[in-house]
CSV table of C-alpha atoms in Angstrom, one decimal:
chain,number,residue,atom,x,y,z
A,555,MET,CA,5.5,6.3,0.7
A,556,ASP,CA,1.9,6.4,2.1
A,557,GLY,CA,0.7,5.7,5.1
A,558,ASN,CA,-1.7,2.7,6.3
A,559,LEU,CA,-5.2,3.3,3.8
A,560,GLY,CA,-3.8,6.7,2.1
A,561,SER,CA,-2.2,7.0,-1.2
A,562,SER,CA,-0.4,9.2,-2.7
A,563,ALA,CA,-2.9,11.7,-3.1
A,564,ASP,CA,-1.7,12.6,0.5
A,565,TRP,CA,1.1,14.1,-0.5
A,566,VAL,CA,-0.4,17.1,-2.6
A,567,VAL,CA,-3.9,17.3,-1.4
A,568,THR,CA,-3.0,20.2,0.7
A,569,GLY,CA,-1.6,22.2,-1.8
A,570,PRO,CA,1.3,23.4,-3.4
A,571,SER,CA,2.2,25.3,-0.4
A,572,ASN,CA,2.0,22.8,2.5
A,573,GLY,CA,2.2,19.3,-0.1
A,574,LEU,CA,5.1,17.8,1.1
A,575,ALA,CA,5.7,16.3,-2.7
A,576,PHE,CA,5.3,20.3,-4.7
A,577,LEU,CA,7.7,21.5,-1.7
A,578,LEU,CA,9.8,18.7,-3.1
A,579,ALA,CA,9.5,19.7,-6.3
A,580,ASP,CA,10.3,23.0,-6.1
A,581,SER,CA,13.3,22.2,-4.6
A,582,GLY,CA,14.2,20.9,-8.1
A,583,TYR,CA,13.8,17.0,-6.9
A,584,ASP,CA,13.3,14.5,-9.4
A,585,VAL,CA,9.0,13.7,-7.4
A,586,TRP,CA,8.0,9.8,-7.5
A,587,LEU,CA,4.5,9.5,-5.3
A,588,GLY,CA,4.6,5.6,-4.6
A,589,ASN,CA,0.9,3.4,-4.2
A,590,ASN,CA,1.0,0.2,-2.0
A,591,ARG,CA,-1.2,-2.3,-3.3
A,592,GLY,CA,-4.5,-2.4,-2.8
A,593,ASN,CA,-5.3,1.0,-2.6
A,594,THR,CA,-7.4,3.5,-5.0
A,595,TYR,CA,-4.6,3.9,-7.3
A,596,SER,CA,-3.3,0.0,-7.4
A,597,LYS,CA,-5.6,-2.7,-8.2
A,598,ASN,CA,-4.9,-4.3,-11.0
A,599,HIS,CA,-3.2,-8.2,-11.1
A,600,THR,CA,-2.3,-10.5,-13.6
A,601,MET,CA,-3.9,-13.0,-11.7
A,602,PHE,CA,-7.0,-12.0,-9.4
A,603,LEU,CA,-9.7,-10.3,-9.5
A,604,GLU,CA,-10.4,-7.7,-6.6
A,605,THR,CA,-12.9,-9.3,-4.6
A,606,SER,CA,-10.9,-12.3,-4.8
A,607,TYR,CA,-9.3,-13.9,-2.0
A,608,GLY,CA,-6.2,-13.8,-3.7
A,609,PHE,CA,-6.3,-10.5,-4.4
A,610,TRP,CA,-6.2,-9.1,-0.6
A,611,ASP,CA,-4.3,-11.8,0.7
A,612,PHE,CA,-1.0,-9.8,1.8
A,613,GLY,CA,0.4,-7.3,3.9
A,614,TRP,CA,3.2,-4.6,5.1
A,615,TYR,CA,5.9,-8.0,5.0
A,616,GLU,CA,5.2,-8.1,1.3
A,617,MET,CA,4.6,-4.3,0.2
A,618,GLY,CA,8.6,-4.2,2.2
A,619,ILE,CA,10.1,-7.2,0.4
A,620,TYR,CA,8.5,-7.3,-3.0
A,621,ASP,CA,6.6,-4.2,-4.0
A,622,LEU,CA,8.9,-1.4,-2.2
A,623,PRO,CA,12.2,-2.8,-4.1
A,624,ALA,CA,10.8,-3.3,-7.1
A,625,MET,CA,9.8,0.5,-6.8
A,626,ILE,CA,13.2,1.4,-6.0
A,627,ASP,CA,14.9,-0.6,-8.8
A,628,PHE,CA,12.3,1.0,-11.6
A,629,ILE,CA,12.9,4.2,-10.2
A,630,LEU,CA,16.9,4.0,-10.2
A,631,GLN,CA,16.4,2.0,-14.0
A,632,ILE,CA,14.6,4.9,-15.6
A,633,THR,CA,17.4,7.6,-13.7
A,634,GLY,CA,20.0,6.7,-14.1
A,635,GLN,CA,20.9,7.0,-10.4
A,636,LYS,CA,22.7,4.6,-8.4
A,637,GLN,CA,20.9,6.1,-5.2
A,638,LEU,CA,17.4,8.2,-4.3
A,639,PHE,CA,16.3,9.5,-0.9
A,640,TYR,CA,12.6,8.2,0.8
A,641,ILE,CA,10.4,9.4,2.4
A,642,GLY,CA,7.3,7.2,4.4
A,643,TYR,CA,4.8,8.4,6.6
A,644,SER,CA,3.6,5.9,9.5
A,645,GLN,CA,3.1,2.8,7.0
A,646,GLY,CA,5.4,4.2,4.5
A,647,GLY,CA,8.1,4.3,8.1
A,648,THR,CA,6.8,0.6,8.5
A,649,GLN,CA,7.9,-0.7,5.2
A,650,PHE,CA,11.0,1.1,4.6
A,651,PHE,CA,12.4,-0.7,8.0
A,652,VAL,CA,11.0,-4.5,6.9
A,653,MET,CA,12.5,-4.0,3.3
A,654,ASN,CA,15.8,-2.2,4.9
A,655,SER,CA,15.8,-5.2,8.0
A,656,MET,CA,14.9,-8.1,5.3
A,657,LYS,CA,16.8,-7.7,2.0
A,658,PRO,CA,19.7,-5.6,4.0
A,659,GLU,CA,21.0,-4.4,-0.3
A,660,TYR,CA,18.6,-1.8,-0.1
A,661,ASN,CA,20.5,0.1,2.6
A,662,ASP,CA,22.9,1.2,-0.5
A,663,LYS,CA,20.5,2.1,-2.5
A,664,ILE,CA,19.0,5.0,-0.5
A,665,ARG,CA,21.3,7.4,0.2
A,666,LEU,CA,18.7,9.4,3.4
A,667,GLY,CA,16.1,7.7,4.6
A,668,VAL,CA,13.2,10.5,6.5
A,669,THR,CA,10.2,9.1,8.1
A,670,PHE,CA,7.1,11.1,9.6
A,671,ALA,CA,5.8,9.5,12.4
A,672,PRO,CA,7.0,5.6,11.8
A,673,ALA,CA,4.5,2.9,13.0
A,674,VAL,CA,7.3,0.1,13.9
A,675,PHE,CA,6.8,-0.7,17.4
A,676,LEU,CA,3.1,-0.1,19.0
A,677,GLY,CA,3.1,-1.0,22.6
A,678,ASN,CA,1.8,2.3,23.7
A,679,THR,CA,-0.1,3.5,21.3
A,680,LYS,CA,-3.4,4.6,22.4
A,681,GLY,CA,-7.4,5.8,22.1
A,682,ALA,CA,-10.1,3.1,20.1
A,683,ILE,CA,-7.5,0.9,18.2
A,684,ASN,CA,-6.0,0.0,21.5
A,685,LEU,CA,-9.3,-2.3,19.9
A,686,LEU,CA,-7.9,-3.8,17.9
A,687,SER,CA,-5.1,-5.4,19.5
A,688,LYS,CA,-8.0,-7.2,21.7
A,689,LEU,CA,-9.8,-8.5,18.4
A,690,SER,CA,-6.6,-9.0,16.5
A,691,TYR,CA,-5.6,-12.8,17.8
A,692,PRO,CA,-9.7,-14.9,18.6
A,693,ILE,CA,-10.9,-13.1,15.1
A,694,GLY,CA,-7.8,-12.6,12.6
A,695,SER,CA,-7.9,-16.1,11.3
A,696,ILE,CA,-11.7,-15.7,10.5
A,697,LEU,CA,-11.8,-12.3,9.2
A,698,ALA,CA,-9.0,-13.0,7.0
A,699,GLY,CA,-10.6,-15.8,4.9
A,700,LEU,CA,-13.9,-13.8,5.0
A,701,VAL,CA,-13.3,-10.5,4.4
A,702,PRO,CA,-9.8,-10.0,3.5
A,703,TYR,CA,-10.2,-6.6,1.9
A,704,PHE,CA,-12.1,-5.1,4.5
A,705,PRO,CA,-11.9,-1.5,5.3
A,706,ALA,CA,-11.6,-0.5,1.2
A,707,GLY,CA,-8.1,1.2,0.9
A,708,CYS,CA,-6.3,-1.8,2.6
A,709,SER,CA,-5.9,-5.7,3.4
A,710,THR,CA,-7.9,-6.8,6.6
A,711,LYS,CA,-4.0,-8.3,7.1
A,712,GLN,CA,-2.3,-5.3,7.7
A,713,LEU,CA,-4.7,-3.8,10.2
A,714,LEU,CA,-3.9,-7.2,12.3
A,715,HIS,CA,-0.2,-6.9,11.9
A,716,PHE,CA,-0.7,-4.0,13.4
A,717,GLY,CA,-2.5,-5.1,16.1
A,718,PHE,CA,-0.4,-8.2,17.4
A,719,GLY,CA,2.4,-5.2,17.3
A,720,PHE,CA,-0.2,-3.3,20.3
A,721,GLU,CA,-0.7,-6.7,21.8
A,722,ASN,CA,2.8,-7.7,22.1
A,723,PRO,CA,4.9,-3.8,23.4
A,724,ASN,CA,8.6,-4.1,22.0
A,725,THR,CA,7.9,-6.6,19.6
A,726,PHE,CA,8.4,-5.6,15.6
A,727,ARG,CA,7.8,-9.2,14.4
A,728,GLN,CA,6.0,-10.7,11.5
A,729,TYR,CA,3.3,-11.7,11.0
A,730,ASP,CA,1.3,-13.9,13.3
A,731,TYR,CA,-0.1,-16.9,12.0
A,732,GLY,CA,-1.2,-18.7,15.8
A,733,VAL,CA,1.2,-21.7,17.0
A,734,ALA,CA,0.8,-24.6,14.4
A,735,LYS,CA,0.9,-22.2,11.1
A,736,ASN,CA,4.3,-20.3,12.7
A,737,LEU,CA,5.8,-23.5,13.6
A,738,LEU,CA,5.7,-24.8,10.1
A,739,LYS,CA,6.6,-21.7,8.4
A,740,TYR,CA,8.3,-20.2,11.4
A,741,LYS,CA,9.9,-23.1,12.8
A,742,SER,CA,9.0,-21.2,15.9
A,743,VAL,CA,6.1,-21.1,18.0
A,744,THR,CA,6.1,-17.1,17.7
A,745,PRO,CA,7.6,-15.4,14.5
A,746,PRO,CA,10.6,-13.6,14.0
A,747,GLU,CA,11.6,-10.2,15.2
A,748,TYR,CA,12.8,-8.5,12.1
A,749,PRO,CA,15.9,-7.6,11.8
A,750,LEU,CA,16.7,-3.5,12.6
A,751,GLU,CA,20.7,-4.0,13.2
A,752,LYS,CA,21.0,-4.3,10.1
A,753,VAL,CA,18.9,-1.1,9.0
A,754,THR,CA,22.7,0.6,8.4
A,755,VAL,CA,21.2,3.7,5.8
A,756,PRO,CA,21.0,6.9,7.4
A,757,VAL,CA,17.7,7.6,9.0
A,758,ALA,CA,15.7,10.5,10.1
A,759,ILE,CA,12.7,10.5,12.2
A,760,TYR,CA,9.9,13.7,12.9
A,761,HIS,CA,7.3,12.5,15.5
A,762,GLY,CA,5.2,14.3,17.6
A,763,THR,CA,4.5,13.9,21.9
A,764,ASN,CA,0.6,14.2,20.6
A,765,ASP,CA,0.6,11.1,18.2
A,766,PHE,CA,-2.3,8.5,19.7
A,767,LEU,CA,-1.3,6.2,17.3
A,768,VAL,CA,3.1,6.1,17.4
A,769,ASP,CA,3.6,7.0,21.0
A,770,PRO,CA,7.2,8.5,22.0
A,771,LYS,CA,7.8,5.7,24.2
A,772,ASP,CA,8.1,3.0,20.6
A,773,ILE,CA,10.4,5.9,18.2
A,774,ASN,CA,12.7,5.9,21.4
A,775,LEU,CA,12.9,1.9,21.2
A,776,LEU,CA,13.2,2.3,17.3
A,777,GLU,CA,15.9,4.8,17.9
A,778,ASN,CA,17.7,2.6,20.1
A,779,LYS,CA,18.0,-0.2,17.8
A,780,LEU,CA,18.9,1.6,14.9
A,781,LYS,CA,22.5,2.3,14.1
A,782,ASN,CA,22.6,5.2,12.1
A,783,ILE,CA,20.2,7.6,13.0
A,784,VAL,CA,21.8,11.0,12.2
A,785,ARG,CA,18.4,13.4,13.1
A,786,VAL,CA,15.8,13.2,15.1
A,787,SER,CA,12.7,16.3,15.4
A,788,ILE,CA,10.3,16.2,18.5
A,789,CYS,CA,7.3,18.7,16.7
A,790,ASN,CA,5.0,20.3,18.3
A,791,ALA,CA,3.5,18.8,21.2
A,792,SER,CA,-0.4,19.2,20.0
A,793,LEU,CA,0.8,17.3,16.4
A,794,ASN,CA,-1.3,14.4,16.1
A,795,HIS,CA,-0.3,11.3,13.9
A,796,PHE,CA,-2.3,12.7,10.5
A,797,ASP,CA,-0.6,16.3,11.0
A,798,PHE,CA,2.2,15.1,9.5
A,799,ASN,CA,-0.1,14.6,6.3
A,800,TYR,CA,-2.6,16.8,6.4
A,801,GLY,CA,-1.8,20.2,9.2
A,802,SER,CA,-1.7,23.3,8.3
A,803,HIS,CA,1.5,23.9,10.0
A,804,ILE,CA,3.6,20.5,9.5
A,805,ARG,CA,5.6,22.8,6.4
A,806,MET,CA,7.1,25.1,9.4
A,807,GLU,CA,6.4,21.8,11.9
A,808,ALA,CA,8.5,19.3,10.1
A,809,TYR,CA,8.6,20.2,6.2
A,810,ASN,CA,11.0,22.8,6.3
A,811,ASP,CA,13.5,20.9,8.3
A,812,ALA,CA,13.3,17.9,6.4
A,813,LEU,CA,14.2,19.8,3.0
A,814,LYS,CA,16.9,21.7,4.8
A,815,LEU,CA,19.1,17.6,5.7
A,816,LEU,CA,17.7,16.6,2.4
A,817,GLU,CA,19.7,19.3,0.8
A,818,GLY,CA,23.2,18.7,3.2
A,819,TYR,CA,23.4,15.0,1.8
């Protein structure tokens, strides 16, 4: 599963020598590439037009509790397998932890979860992206109502939900609708935390020290929350967040090691 604003193409665009989908296929795996709702390859809906508010009223919560479980169940049904390997980059890691914490029965359907720069805790995010956190609360309800499909390829709600993570360090919570709606929806003024203690699937994490979105301090916090970490790999210090899909040396830095780990399972 790709990151926010990405698609299945991200796993093949770097070509047969570096694209992870190619490397997995060459190693004999049956490779399934997911597309989250709202991206270039996933814009059909049985009820709503793409230009309607209803189409774009979603975030990565829905991707974690509806879309990802549906994909997994479909793959297992078609292949006749009881388990699969899961690989997620950035938001692909986010929805993985949402699913396994909120629907813990899916822990048993995954043999190993490999996450590249998983965007879970975001309190130490650096750079211009922090502007989103400053705008999340004052303009969140306005944007969600008027332009829920901005920017192309994801919903406003997705971006704002990440923004709430920047604004509230050390938290991994459900969507914040504001005090009044939170009380109605959650019976609490603040959104509930995702219960990461329910994530029991073996997990590997690959991250870089030069990642301006997913800071090593936030990765350390995630490590401390999970029960079954089997691998934490700190990649080359020069790697940034986007290198985990597009970096010219990412095969050497992370993919080859991940392939060995998969083989061990």
